[in-house]
Coordinates of N, CA, C and O and ligand atoms in Angstrom, one line a residue:
X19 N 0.8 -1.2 0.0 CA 0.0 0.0 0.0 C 0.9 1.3 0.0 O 1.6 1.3 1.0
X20 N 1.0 2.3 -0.9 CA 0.9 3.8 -0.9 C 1.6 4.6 0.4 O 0.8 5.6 0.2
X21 N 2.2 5.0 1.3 CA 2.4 5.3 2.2 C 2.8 6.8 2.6 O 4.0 7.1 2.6
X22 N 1.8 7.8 3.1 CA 2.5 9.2 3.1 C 2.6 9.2 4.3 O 2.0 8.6 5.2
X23 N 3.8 10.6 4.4 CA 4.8 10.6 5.3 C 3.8 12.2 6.2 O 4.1 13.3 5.7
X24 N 3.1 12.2 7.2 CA 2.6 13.7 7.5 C 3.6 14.2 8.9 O 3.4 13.7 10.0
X25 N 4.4 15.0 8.7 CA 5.8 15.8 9.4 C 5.1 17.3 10.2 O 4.5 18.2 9.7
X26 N 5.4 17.0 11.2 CA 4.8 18.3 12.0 C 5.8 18.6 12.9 O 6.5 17.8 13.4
X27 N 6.1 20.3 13.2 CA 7.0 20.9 12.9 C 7.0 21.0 15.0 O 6.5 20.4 16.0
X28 N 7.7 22.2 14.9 CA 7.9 22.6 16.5 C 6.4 23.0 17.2 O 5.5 23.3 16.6
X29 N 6.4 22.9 18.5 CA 4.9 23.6 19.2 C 3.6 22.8 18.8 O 2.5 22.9 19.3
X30 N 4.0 21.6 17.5 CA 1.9 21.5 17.2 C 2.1 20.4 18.1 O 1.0 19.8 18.2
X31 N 2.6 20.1 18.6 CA 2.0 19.3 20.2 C 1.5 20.1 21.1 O 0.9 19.6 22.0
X32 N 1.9 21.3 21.1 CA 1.0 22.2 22.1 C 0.0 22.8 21.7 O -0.5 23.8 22.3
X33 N -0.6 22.2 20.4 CA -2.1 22.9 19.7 C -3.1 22.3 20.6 O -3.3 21.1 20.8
X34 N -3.5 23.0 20.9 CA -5.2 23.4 21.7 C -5.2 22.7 23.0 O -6.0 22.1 23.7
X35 N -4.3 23.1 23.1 CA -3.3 23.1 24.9 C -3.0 24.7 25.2 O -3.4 25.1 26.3
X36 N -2.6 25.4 24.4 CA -2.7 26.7 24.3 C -2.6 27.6 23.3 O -2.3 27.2 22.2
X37 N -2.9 28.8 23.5 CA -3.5 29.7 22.3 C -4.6 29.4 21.7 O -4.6 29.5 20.4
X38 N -5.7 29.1 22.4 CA -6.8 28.9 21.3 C -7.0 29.6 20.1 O -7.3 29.2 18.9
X39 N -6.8 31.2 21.0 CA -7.2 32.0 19.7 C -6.7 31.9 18.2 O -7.5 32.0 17.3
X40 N -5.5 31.8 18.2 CA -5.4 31.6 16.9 C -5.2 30.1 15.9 O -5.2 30.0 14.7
X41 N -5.0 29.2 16.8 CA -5.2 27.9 16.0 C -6.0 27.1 16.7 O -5.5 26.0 17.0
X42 N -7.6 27.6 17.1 CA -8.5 26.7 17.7 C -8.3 26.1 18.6 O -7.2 26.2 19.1
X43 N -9.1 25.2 19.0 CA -9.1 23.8 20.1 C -8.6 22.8 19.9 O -8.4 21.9 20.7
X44 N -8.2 22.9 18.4 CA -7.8 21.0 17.8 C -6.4 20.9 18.1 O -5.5 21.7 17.8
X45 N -6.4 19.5 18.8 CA -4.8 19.3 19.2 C -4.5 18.4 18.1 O -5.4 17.9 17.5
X46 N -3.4 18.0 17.9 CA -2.4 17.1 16.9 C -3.0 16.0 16.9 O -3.0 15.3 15.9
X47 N -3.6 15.2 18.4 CA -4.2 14.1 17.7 C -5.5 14.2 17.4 O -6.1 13.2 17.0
X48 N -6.1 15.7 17.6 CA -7.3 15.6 16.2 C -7.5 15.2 14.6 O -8.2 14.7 13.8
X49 N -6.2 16.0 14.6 CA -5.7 15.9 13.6 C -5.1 14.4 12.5 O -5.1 14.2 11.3
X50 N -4.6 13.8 13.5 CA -4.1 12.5 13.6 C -5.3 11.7 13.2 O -5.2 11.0 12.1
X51 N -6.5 11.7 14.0 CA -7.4 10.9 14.4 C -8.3 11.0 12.7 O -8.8 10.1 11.9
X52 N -8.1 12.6 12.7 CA -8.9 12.7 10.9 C -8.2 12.1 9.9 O -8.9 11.8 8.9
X53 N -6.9 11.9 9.8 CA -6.0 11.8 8.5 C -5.9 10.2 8.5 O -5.6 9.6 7.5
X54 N -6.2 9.6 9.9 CA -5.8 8.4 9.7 C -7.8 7.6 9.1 O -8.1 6.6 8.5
X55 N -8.5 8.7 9.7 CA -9.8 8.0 8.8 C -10.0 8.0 7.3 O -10.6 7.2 6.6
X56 N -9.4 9.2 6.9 CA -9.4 9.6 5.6 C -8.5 8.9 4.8 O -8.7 8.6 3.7
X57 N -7.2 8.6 5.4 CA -6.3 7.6 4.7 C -6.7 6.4 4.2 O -6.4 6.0 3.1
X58 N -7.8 5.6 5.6 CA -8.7 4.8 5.7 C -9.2 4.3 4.4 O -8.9 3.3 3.7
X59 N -10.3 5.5 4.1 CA -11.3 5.5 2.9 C -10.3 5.8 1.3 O -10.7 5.5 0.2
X60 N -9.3 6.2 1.5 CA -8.2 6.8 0.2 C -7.5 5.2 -0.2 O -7.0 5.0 -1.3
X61 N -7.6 4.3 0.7 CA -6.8 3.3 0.6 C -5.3 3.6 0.9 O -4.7 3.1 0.0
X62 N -4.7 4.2 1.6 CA -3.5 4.8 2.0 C -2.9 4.3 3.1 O -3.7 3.8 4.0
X63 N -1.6 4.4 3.4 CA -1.0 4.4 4.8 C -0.5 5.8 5.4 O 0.3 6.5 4.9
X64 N -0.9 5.8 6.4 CA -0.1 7.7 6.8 C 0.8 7.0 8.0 O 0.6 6.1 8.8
X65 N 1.5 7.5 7.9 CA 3.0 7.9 8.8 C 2.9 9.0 9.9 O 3.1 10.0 9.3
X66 N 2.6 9.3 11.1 CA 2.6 10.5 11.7 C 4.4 10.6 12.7 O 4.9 9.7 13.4
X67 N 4.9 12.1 12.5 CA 6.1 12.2 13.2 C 5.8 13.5 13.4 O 5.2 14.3 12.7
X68 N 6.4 13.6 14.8 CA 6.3 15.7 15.2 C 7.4 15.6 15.8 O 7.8 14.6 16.4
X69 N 8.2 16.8 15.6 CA 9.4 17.2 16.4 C 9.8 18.3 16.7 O 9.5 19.1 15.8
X70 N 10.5 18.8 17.7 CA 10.7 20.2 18.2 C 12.3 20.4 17.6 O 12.9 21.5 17.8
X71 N 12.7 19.5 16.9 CA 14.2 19.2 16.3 C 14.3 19.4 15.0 O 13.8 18.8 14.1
X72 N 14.9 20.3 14.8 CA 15.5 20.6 13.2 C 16.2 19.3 12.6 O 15.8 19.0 11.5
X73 N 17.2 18.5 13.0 CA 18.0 17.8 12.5 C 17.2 16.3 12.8 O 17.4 15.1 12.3
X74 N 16.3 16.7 13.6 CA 15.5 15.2 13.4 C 14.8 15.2 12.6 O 14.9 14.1 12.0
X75 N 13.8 16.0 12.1 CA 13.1 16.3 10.9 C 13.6 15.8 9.4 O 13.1 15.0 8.6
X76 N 15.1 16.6 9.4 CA 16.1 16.5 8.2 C 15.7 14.8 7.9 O 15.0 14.3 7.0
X77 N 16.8 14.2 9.5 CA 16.8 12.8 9.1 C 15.3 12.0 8.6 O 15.2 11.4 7.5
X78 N 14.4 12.3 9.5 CA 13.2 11.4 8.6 C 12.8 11.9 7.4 O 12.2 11.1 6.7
X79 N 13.1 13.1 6.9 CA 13.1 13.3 5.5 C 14.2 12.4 4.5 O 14.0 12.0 3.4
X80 N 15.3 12.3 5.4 CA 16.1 11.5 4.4 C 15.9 9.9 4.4 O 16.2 9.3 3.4
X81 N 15.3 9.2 5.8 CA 15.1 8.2 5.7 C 13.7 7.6 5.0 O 13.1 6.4 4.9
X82 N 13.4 8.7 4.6 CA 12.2 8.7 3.8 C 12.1 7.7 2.3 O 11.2 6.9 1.9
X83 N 13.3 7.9 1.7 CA 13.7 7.8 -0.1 C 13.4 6.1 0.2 O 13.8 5.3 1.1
X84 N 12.7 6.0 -0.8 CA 12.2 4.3 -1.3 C 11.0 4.1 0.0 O 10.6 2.9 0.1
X85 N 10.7 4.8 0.6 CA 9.9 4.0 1.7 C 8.7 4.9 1.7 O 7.6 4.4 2.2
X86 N 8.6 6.0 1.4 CA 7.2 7.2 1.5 C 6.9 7.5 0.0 O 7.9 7.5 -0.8
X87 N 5.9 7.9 -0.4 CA 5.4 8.2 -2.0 C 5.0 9.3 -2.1 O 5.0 9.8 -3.3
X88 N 4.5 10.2 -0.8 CA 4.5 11.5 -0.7 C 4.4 12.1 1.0 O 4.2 11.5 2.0
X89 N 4.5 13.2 0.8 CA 4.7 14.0 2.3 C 3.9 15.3 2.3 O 3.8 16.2 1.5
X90 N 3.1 15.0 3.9 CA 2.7 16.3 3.5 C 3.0 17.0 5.4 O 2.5 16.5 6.4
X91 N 3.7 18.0 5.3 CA 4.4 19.1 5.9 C 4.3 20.4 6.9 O 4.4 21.5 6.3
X92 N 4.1 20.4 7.8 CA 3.7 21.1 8.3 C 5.2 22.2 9.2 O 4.8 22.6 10.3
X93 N 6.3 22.6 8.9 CA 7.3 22.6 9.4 C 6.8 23.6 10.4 O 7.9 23.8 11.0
X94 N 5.9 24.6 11.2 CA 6.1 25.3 11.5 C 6.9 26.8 11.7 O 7.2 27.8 11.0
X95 N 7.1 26.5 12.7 CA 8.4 27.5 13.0 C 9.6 27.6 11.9 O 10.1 28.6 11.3
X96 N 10.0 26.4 11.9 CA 11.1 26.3 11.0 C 10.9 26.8 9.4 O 11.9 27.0 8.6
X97 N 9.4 26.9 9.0 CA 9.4 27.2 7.5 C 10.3 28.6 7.3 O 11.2 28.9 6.5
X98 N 9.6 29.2 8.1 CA 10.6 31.0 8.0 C 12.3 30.7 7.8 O 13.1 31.2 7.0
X99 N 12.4 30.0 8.8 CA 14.1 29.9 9.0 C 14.9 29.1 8.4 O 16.1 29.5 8.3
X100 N 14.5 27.8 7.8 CA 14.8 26.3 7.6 C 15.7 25.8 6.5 O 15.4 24.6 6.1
X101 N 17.1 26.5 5.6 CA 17.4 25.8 4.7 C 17.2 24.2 4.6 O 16.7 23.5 3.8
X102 N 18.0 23.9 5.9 CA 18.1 22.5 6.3 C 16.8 21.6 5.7 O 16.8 20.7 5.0
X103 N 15.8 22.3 6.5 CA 14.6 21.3 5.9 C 14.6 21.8 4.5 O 14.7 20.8 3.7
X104 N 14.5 22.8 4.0 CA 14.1 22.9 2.5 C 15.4 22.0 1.8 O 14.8 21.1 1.0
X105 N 16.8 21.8 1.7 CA 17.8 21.2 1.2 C 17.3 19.3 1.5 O 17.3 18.6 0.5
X106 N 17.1 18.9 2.4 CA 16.5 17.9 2.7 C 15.4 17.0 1.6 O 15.3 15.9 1.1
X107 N 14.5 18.2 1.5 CA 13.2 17.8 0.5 C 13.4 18.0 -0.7 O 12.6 17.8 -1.6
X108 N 14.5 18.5 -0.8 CA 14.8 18.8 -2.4 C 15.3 17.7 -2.6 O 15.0 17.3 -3.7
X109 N 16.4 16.8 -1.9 CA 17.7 15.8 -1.9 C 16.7 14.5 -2.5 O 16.8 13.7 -3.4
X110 N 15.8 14.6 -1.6 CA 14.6 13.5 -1.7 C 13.7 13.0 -3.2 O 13.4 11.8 -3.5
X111 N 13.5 14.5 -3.8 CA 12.2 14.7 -4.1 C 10.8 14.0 -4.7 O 10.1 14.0 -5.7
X112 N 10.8 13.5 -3.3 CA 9.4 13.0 -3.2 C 8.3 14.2 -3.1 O 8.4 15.2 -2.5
X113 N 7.3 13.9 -3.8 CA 5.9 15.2 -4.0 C 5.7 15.4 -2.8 O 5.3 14.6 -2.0
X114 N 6.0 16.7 -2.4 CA 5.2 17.5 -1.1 C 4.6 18.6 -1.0 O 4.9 19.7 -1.5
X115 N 3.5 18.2 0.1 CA 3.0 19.4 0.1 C 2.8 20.1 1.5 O 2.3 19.6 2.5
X116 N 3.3 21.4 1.5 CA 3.1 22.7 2.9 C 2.1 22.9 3.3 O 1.3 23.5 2.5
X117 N 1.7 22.4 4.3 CA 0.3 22.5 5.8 C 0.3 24.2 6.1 O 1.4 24.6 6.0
X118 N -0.3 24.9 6.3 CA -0.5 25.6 7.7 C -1.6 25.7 7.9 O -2.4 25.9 7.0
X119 N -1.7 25.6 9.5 CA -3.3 25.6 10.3 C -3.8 27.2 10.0 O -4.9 27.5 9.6
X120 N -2.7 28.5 10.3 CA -3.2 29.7 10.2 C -2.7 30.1 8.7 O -1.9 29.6 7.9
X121 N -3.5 31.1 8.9 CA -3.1 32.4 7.2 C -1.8 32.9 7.6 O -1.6 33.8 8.4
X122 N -0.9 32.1 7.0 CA 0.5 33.3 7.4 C 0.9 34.2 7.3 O 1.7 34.7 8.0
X123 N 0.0 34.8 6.0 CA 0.4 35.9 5.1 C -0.6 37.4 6.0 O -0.6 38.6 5.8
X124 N -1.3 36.5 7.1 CA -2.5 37.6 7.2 C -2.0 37.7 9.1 O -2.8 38.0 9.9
X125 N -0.9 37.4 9.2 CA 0.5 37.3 10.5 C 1.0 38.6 10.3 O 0.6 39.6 9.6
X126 N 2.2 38.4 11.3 CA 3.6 38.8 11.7 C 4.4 38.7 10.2 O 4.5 37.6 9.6
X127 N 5.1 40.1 9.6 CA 5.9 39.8 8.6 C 6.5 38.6 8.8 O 6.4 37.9 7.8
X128 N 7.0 38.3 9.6 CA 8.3 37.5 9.5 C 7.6 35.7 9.2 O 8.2 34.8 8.7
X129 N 6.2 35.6 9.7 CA 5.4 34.5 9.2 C 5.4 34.7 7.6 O 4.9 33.7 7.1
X130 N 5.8 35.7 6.6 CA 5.0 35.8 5.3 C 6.0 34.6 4.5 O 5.6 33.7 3.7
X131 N 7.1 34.7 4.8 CA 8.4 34.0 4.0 C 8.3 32.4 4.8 O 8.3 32.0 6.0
X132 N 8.4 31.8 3.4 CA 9.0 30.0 3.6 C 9.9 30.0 3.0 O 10.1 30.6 1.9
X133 N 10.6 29.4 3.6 CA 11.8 28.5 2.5 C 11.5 27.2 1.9 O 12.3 26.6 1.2
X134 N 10.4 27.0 2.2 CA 9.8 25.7 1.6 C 9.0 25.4 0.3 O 9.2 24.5 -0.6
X135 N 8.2 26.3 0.5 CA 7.0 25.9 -0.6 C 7.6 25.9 -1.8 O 7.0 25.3 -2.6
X136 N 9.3 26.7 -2.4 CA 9.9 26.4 -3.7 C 9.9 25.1 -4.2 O 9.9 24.8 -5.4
X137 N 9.9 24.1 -2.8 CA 10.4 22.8 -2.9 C 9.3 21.6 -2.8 O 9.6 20.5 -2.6
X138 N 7.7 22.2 -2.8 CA 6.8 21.9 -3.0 C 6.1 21.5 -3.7 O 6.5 22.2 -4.7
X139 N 5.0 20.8 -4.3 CA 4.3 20.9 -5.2 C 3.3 22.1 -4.8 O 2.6 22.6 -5.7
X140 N 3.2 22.6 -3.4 CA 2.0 23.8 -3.5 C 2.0 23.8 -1.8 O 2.4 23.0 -1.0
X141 N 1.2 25.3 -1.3 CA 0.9 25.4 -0.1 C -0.2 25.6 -0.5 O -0.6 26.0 -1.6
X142 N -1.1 25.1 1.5 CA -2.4 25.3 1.8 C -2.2 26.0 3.2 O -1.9 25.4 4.3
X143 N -2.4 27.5 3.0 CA -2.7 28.2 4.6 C -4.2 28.3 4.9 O -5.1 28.0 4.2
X144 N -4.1 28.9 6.4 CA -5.3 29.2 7.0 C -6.3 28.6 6.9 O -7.2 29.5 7.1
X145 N -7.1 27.1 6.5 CA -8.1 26.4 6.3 C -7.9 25.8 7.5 O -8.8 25.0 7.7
X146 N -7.1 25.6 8.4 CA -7.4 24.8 9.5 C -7.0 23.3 9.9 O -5.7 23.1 10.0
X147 N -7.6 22.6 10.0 CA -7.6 20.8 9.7 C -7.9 20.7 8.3 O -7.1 20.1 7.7
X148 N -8.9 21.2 7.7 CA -9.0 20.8 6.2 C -7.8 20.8 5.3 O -7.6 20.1 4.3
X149 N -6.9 21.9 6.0 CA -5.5 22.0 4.7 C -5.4 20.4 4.8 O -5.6 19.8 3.7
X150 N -5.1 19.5 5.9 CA -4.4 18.8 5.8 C -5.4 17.6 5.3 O -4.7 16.8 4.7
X151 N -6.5 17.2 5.3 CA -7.3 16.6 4.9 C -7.3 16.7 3.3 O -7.3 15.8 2.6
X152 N -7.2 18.3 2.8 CA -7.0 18.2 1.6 C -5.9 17.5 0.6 O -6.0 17.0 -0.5
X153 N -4.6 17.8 1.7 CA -3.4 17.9 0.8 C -3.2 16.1 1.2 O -2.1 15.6 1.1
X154 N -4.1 15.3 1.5 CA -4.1 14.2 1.8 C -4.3 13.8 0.4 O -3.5 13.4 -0.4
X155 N -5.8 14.1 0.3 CA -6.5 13.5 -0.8 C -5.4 13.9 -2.4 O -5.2 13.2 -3.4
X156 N -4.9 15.3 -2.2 CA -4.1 15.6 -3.3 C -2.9 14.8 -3.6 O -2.7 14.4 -4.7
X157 N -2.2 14.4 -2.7 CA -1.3 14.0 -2.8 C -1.2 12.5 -2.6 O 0.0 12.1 -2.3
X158 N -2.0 11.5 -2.6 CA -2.9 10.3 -3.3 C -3.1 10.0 -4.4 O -2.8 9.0 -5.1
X159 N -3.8 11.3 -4.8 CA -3.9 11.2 -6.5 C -2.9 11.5 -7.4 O -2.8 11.1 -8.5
X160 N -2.1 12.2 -6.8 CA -0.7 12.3 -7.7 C 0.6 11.3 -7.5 O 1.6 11.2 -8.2
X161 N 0.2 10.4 -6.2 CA 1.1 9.4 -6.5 C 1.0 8.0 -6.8 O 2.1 7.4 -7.0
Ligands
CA2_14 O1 -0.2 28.0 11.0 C1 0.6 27.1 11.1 O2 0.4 25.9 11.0 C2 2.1 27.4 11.6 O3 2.9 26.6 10.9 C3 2.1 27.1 13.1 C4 3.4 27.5 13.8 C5 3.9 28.9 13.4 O4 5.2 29.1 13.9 C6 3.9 29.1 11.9 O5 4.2 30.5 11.6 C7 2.5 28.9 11.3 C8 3.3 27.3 15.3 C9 2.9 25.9 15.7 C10 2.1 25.8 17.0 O6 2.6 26.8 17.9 C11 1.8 26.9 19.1 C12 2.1 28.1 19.8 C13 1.4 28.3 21.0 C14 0.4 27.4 21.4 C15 0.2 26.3 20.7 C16 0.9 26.0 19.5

């Protein structure tokens, strides 16, 4: 079976633990709990990994090659700052695609810049849980 890789970045283990206000109530294993139903009905296998680690990230991206058919991303924090992850996904390039729970662009300048999404097939901001629900099903059909 098919197997994508869903990568979650620094802090989304503290989603809807704190700050409601801007990224809701839904904690990571809401999120978890949806992707693995939807993988379910897609006929897919999902992978879930989160880390507060830049270099641990890298490595499951590298240990990735021959074993995942697509990835979908959520780096957080790290998007702004991240050669490392972005050089990583390029080394690989397996189809991926960039998560964010909030509108970045509708943030803190310093949220507006990824270093990622060059190395993407596409980003989805600000939709919530659905980004990732979508970029599920997208990234399914393209592999
Ligand atoms: O909107 C997103 O998904 C982000 O990737 C979330 C990151 C943020 O640094 C990005 O700019 C946008 C933050 C992850 C969660 O951080 C928390 C902070 C406080 C409380 C709970 C989670």
């Amino acid at each position: 079976m098919k197997k994508v890789l869903v990568l979650n970045g620094p802090n989304i283990n503290m989603l809807g633990i704190r700050e409601p206000a801007i990224y809701g109530n839904i904690t990571l294993a809401d999120i978890e709990k949806s992707l693995t139903a939807l993988a379910k009905e897609l006929k897919v296998e999902v992978e879930f990994f989160q880390s507060n680690h830049e270099g641990e990230i890298v490595d499951k991206i590298q240990n990735s090659l021959n074993k995942i058919c697509g990835i979908i991303i959520n780096p957080a924090a790290f998007t702004h700052t991240s050669i490392a992850i972005r050089d990583a996904l390029s080394s690989i390039s397996i189809p991926t695609i960039e998560v964010h729970i909030s509108n970045i662009y509708t943030r803190e300048e310093f949220r507006h810049k990824s270093y990622i999404t060059a190395v993407t097939i596409g980003q989805i901001a600000g939709l919530g849980i659905d980004g990732y629900l979508f970029a599920l099903r997208k990234i399914t059909s393209l592999t």
